[in-house]
Structures are given as structure tokens and as C-alpha cells.
Coordinates of C-alpha atoms in Angstrom, one line a residue:
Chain A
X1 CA 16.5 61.1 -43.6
X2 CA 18.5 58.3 -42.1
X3 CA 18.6 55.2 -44.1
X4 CA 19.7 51.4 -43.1
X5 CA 21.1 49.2 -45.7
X6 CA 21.8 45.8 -45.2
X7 CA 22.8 43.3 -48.3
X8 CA 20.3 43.0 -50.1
X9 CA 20.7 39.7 -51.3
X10 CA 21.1 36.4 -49.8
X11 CA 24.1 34.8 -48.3
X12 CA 24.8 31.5 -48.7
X13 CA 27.3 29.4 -47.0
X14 CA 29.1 26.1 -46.2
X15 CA 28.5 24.8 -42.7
X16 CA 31.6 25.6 -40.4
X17 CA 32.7 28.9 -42.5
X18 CA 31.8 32.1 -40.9
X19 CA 28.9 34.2 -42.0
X20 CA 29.2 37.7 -42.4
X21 CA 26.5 40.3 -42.2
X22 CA 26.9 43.9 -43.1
X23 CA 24.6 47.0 -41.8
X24 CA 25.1 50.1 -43.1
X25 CA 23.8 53.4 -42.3
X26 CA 23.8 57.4 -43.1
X27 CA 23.7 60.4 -41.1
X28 CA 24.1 60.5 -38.0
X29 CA 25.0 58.0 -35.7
X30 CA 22.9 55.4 -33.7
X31 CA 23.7 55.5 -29.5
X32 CA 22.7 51.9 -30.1
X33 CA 22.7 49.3 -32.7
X34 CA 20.6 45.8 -32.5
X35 CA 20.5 42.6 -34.0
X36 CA 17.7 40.3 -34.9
X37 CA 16.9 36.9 -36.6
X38 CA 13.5 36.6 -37.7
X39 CA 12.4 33.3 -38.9
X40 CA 9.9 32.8 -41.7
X41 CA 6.3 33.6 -40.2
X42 CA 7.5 34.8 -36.8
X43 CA 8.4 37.5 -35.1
X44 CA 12.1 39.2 -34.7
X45 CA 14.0 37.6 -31.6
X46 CA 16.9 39.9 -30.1
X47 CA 20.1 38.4 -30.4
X48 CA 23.0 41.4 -29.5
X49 CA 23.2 45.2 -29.0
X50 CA 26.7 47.2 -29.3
X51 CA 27.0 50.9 -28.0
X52 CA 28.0 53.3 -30.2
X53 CA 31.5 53.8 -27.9
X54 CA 31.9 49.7 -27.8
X55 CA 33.9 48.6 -31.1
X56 CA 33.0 44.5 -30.5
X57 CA 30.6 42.3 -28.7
X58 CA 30.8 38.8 -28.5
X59 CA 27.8 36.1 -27.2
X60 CA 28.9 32.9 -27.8
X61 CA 29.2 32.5 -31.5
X62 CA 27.7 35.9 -32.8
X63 CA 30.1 38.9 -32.7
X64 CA 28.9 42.3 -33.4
X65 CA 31.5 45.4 -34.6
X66 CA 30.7 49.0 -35.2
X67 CA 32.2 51.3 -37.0
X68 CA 31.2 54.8 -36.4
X69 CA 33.7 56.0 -38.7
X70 CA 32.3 54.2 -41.2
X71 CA 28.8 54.1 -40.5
X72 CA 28.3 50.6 -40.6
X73 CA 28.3 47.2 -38.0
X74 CA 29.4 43.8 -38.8
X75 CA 27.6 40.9 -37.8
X76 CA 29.4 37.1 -37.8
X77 CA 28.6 34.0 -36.8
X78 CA 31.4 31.5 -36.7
X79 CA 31.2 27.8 -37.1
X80 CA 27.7 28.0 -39.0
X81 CA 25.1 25.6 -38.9
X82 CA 22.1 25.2 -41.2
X83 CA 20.4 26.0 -37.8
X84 CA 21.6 29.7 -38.5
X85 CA 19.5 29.8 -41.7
X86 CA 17.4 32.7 -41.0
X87 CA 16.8 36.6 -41.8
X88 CA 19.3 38.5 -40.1
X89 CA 17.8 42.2 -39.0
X90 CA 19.9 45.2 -37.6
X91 CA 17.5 48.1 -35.9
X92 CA 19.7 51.2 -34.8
X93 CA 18.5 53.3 -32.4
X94 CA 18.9 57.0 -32.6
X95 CA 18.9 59.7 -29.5
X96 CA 16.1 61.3 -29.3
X97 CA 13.7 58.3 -31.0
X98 CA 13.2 56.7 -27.5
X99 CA 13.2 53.2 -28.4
X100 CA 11.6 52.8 -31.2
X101 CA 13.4 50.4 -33.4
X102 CA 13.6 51.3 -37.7
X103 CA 14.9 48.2 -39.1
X104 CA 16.6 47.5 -42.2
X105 CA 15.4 45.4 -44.9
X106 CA 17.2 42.0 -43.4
X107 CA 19.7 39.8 -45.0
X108 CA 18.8 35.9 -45.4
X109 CA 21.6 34.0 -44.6
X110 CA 21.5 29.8 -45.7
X111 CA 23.9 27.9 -44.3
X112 CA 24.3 24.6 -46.5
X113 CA 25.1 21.1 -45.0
Chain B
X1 CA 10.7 31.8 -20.6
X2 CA 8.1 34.5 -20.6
X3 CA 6.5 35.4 -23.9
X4 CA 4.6 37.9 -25.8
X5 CA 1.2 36.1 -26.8
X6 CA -0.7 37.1 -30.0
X7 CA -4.0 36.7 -31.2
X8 CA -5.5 35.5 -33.8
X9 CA -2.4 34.0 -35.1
X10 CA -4.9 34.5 -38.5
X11 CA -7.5 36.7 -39.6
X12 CA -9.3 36.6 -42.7
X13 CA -11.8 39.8 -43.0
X14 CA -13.3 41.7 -45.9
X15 CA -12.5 45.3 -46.5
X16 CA -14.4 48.1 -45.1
X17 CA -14.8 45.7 -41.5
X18 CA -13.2 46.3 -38.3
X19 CA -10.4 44.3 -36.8
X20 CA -8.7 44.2 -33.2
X21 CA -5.2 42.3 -33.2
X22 CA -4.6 40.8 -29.6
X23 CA -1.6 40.8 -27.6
X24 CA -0.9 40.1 -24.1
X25 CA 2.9 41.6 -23.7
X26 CA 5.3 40.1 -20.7
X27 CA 3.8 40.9 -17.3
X28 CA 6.6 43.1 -16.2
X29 CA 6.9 45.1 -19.3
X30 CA 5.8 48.4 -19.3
X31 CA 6.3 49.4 -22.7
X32 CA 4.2 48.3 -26.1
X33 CA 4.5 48.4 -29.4
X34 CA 2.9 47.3 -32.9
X35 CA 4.9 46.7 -36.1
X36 CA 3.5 45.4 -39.3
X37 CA 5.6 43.3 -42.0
X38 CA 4.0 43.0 -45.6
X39 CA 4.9 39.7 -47.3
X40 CA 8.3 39.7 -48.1
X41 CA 8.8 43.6 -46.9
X42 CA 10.8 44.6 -44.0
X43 CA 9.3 45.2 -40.7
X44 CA 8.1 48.3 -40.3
X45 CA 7.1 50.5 -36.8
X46 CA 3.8 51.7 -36.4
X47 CA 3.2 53.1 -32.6
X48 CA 4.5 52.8 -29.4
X49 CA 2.5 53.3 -26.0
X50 CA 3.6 53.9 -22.4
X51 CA 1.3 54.8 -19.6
X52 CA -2.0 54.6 -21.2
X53 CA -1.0 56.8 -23.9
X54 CA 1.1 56.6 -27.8
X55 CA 4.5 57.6 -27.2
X56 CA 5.2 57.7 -30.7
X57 CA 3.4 56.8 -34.0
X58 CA 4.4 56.4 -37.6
X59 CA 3.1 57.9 -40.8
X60 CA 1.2 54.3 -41.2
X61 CA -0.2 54.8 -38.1
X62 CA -3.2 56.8 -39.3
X63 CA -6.8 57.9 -37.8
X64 CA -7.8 54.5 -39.3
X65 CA -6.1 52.7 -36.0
X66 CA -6.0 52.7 -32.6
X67 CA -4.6 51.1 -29.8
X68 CA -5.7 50.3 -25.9
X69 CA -4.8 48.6 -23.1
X70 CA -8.5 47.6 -22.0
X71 CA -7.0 46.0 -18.8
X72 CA -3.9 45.2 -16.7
X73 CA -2.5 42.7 -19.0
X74 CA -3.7 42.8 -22.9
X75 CA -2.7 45.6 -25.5
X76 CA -5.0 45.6 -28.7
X77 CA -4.3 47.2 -32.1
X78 CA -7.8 48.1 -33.9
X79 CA -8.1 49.1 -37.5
X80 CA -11.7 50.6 -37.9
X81 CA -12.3 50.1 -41.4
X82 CA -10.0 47.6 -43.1
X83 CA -8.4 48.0 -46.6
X84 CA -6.5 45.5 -49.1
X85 CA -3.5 47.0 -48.4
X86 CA -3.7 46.6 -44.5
X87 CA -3.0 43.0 -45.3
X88 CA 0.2 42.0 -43.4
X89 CA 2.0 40.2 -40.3
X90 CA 1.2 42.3 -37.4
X91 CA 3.7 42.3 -34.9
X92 CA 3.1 43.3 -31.2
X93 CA 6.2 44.0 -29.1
X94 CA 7.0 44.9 -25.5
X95 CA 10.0 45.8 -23.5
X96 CA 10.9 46.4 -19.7
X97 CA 11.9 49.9 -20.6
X98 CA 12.3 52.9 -22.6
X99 CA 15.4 53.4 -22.1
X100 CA 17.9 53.7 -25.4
X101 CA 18.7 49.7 -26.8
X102 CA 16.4 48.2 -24.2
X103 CA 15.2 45.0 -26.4
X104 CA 12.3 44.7 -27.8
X105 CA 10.4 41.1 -27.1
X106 CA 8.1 40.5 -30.2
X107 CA 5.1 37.8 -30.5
X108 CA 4.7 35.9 -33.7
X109 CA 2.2 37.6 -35.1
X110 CA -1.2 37.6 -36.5
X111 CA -1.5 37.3 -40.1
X112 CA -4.2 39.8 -41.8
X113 CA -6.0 39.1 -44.6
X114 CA -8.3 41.6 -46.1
X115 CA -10.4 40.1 -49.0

């Protein structure tokens, strides 16, 4: 069955680095592959989506990669604030699974003044 | 900005009751969906519904729940007969389509207890 790994522990950071968050995955490819933030007590909030044939995507100071060679997508955020301080989720979406989202664990990323 | 809107944002019940988690998805939205997240677990997808019917539903997702959409605009999860391990966030979701990477919009949740 297909598994999502995403680094398991926390990632902590100076304000004004870049953050980097790793989502791996087996088997078979996702067509699509989402990122979330979730803060504590509330719900996910959508923040990018690469295609599988798309290599980047950039929104301001998130960029997304994806690698289908090796099965994993790379989230940054540049220029980190402690307002980035958050759960980082990635939900791929496989064909034939119509949209239902299977999300990985989550990474917690703190961002120190 | 429109909003998914959940609630209770709590509820405290005793095992064996009856809940029903509220949610009123955005008003163009056609698709639903619950999730659940056990304290510091990951998310995890219990059903999705299109149409008046469950598109798809999880191994959680057993004859112990059930969802509706009693009208035009709320979608309700109901868990017939509650157990301990039901406690969780409940997270209802909804998005404008089906199609593949559409994103999801999710409320913030109602928090079950079950004492």
C-alpha cells in the first residue's frame, strides 16, 4: 500500500533562513501533490499543489518541487518568520482515488526570532 | 472570504450516546467530506459524499456513522453509539469539485470527547 513520509521530527529554524520540508512517498506516483499548514486546534488550510509533469511551483515565498524520480516533493519557505511556525502537511492524490486527500503525518516547523 | 462553519466547536458526551457533528460547507461547493485527527495523530479521511450519496469511505468509516445533508446548505456526520476511542478533532471539508488536486476547504473542527 502507498505510504507518505514526511520528517518526522521537528524543524527548527532562525528567522530569515529557509525552511525546508521533505515528503516522501512509495509506489506509484501521485497526478497531484498538496500542501497544507495546519495550526494547533484548527483545521488544514491549502497552501500549493504541483502536477506530477510540473517540476516547481512558486506562490510568493513557498516553492513546491517534485521529484517523480525520486518519489518525493520539497517544500521551502524562504525568509522565515516565526509566523511560519506551524504543521506543515503534504496530501498526494492518486488517479483513480477521486479526491480524496491521505495525508502524511506533518512536519512542525518553528521558526525562532 | 467564504468559510466552512463547524459545529459544536466541543462536545463532551458519554459512551454508548449518539452524536451529530455540524457543518455548513461553502455555498458553491458541491463536494463534502469528514476527516478526524486524534490528539497529536495525523489527519486521517473518513468519507466523502457527492450528490446525496458517499463517494467513498474509509475502513474508520464504519456502520457506526453516517452522514446527510438534511437540507440545501448543512452536511452532518452522526456516530450512533459513541466509544472512547471516537474521541478526536472532527474535521469537515468541502471543495468546488472532484476533479484530481481540486482543494479541499476544511472548517476548524469540533472537538469530541467521549467520557
Amino acid at each position: 500500500s502507498q505510504k507518505i513520509e514526511q520528517n518526522s521530527e521537528a524543524l527548527n529554524i532562525q528567522e530569515g533562513k529557509t525552511a525546508t520540508l521533505t515528503c516522501n512517498y512509495t509506489n506509484y506516483s501521485p497526478a497531484y501533490l498538496q500542501w497544507y499548514r495546519q495550526d494547533p486546534g484548527r483545521g488544514p488550510v491549502f497552501l500549493l499543489l504541483i502536477r506530477e509533469n510540473e517540476k516547481e511551483k512558486r506562490k510568493e515565498r513557498l516553492k513546491v518541487t517534485f521529484d517523480t524520480t525520486l518519489k518525493q516533493s520539497l517544500f521551502h519557505i524562504t525568509a522565515s518568520q516565526p509566523a511560519d511556525s506551524a504543521t506543515y502537511l503534504c496530501a498526494p492524490t492518486f488517479s483513480g482515488g477521486y479526491n480524496k486527500l491521505i495525508f502524511g503525518a506533518g512536519t512542525r516547523l518553528a521558526v525562532h526570532p | 472570504e467564504p468559510e466552512v462553519t463547524q459545529t459544536p466547536s466541543h462536545q463532551v458526551t458519554q459512551m454508548g450516546q449518539e452524536v451529530i457533528l455540524r457543518c455548513v460547507p461553502i455555498s458553491n461547493h458541491l463536494y463534502f467530506y469528514w476527516y478526524r485527527q486524534i490528539l497529536g495523530q495525523k489527519v486521517e479521511f473518513l468519507v466523502s459524499f457527492y450528490n446525496n450519496e458517499i463517494s467513498e469511505k474509509s475502513e474508520i468509516f464504519d456502520d457506526q456513522f453516517s452522514v446527510e445533508r438534511p437540507d440545501g446548505s448543512n452536511f452532518t456526520l452522526k456516530i450512533r453509539s459513541t466509544k472512547l476511542e471516537d474521541s478526536a478533532m472532527y474535521f469537515c471539508a468541502s471543495s468546488v469539485s472532484q476533479e484530481f488536486g481540486s482543494p479541499l476547504h476544511f472548517g476548524n473542527g469540533t472537538r469530541l470527547t467521549v467520557t
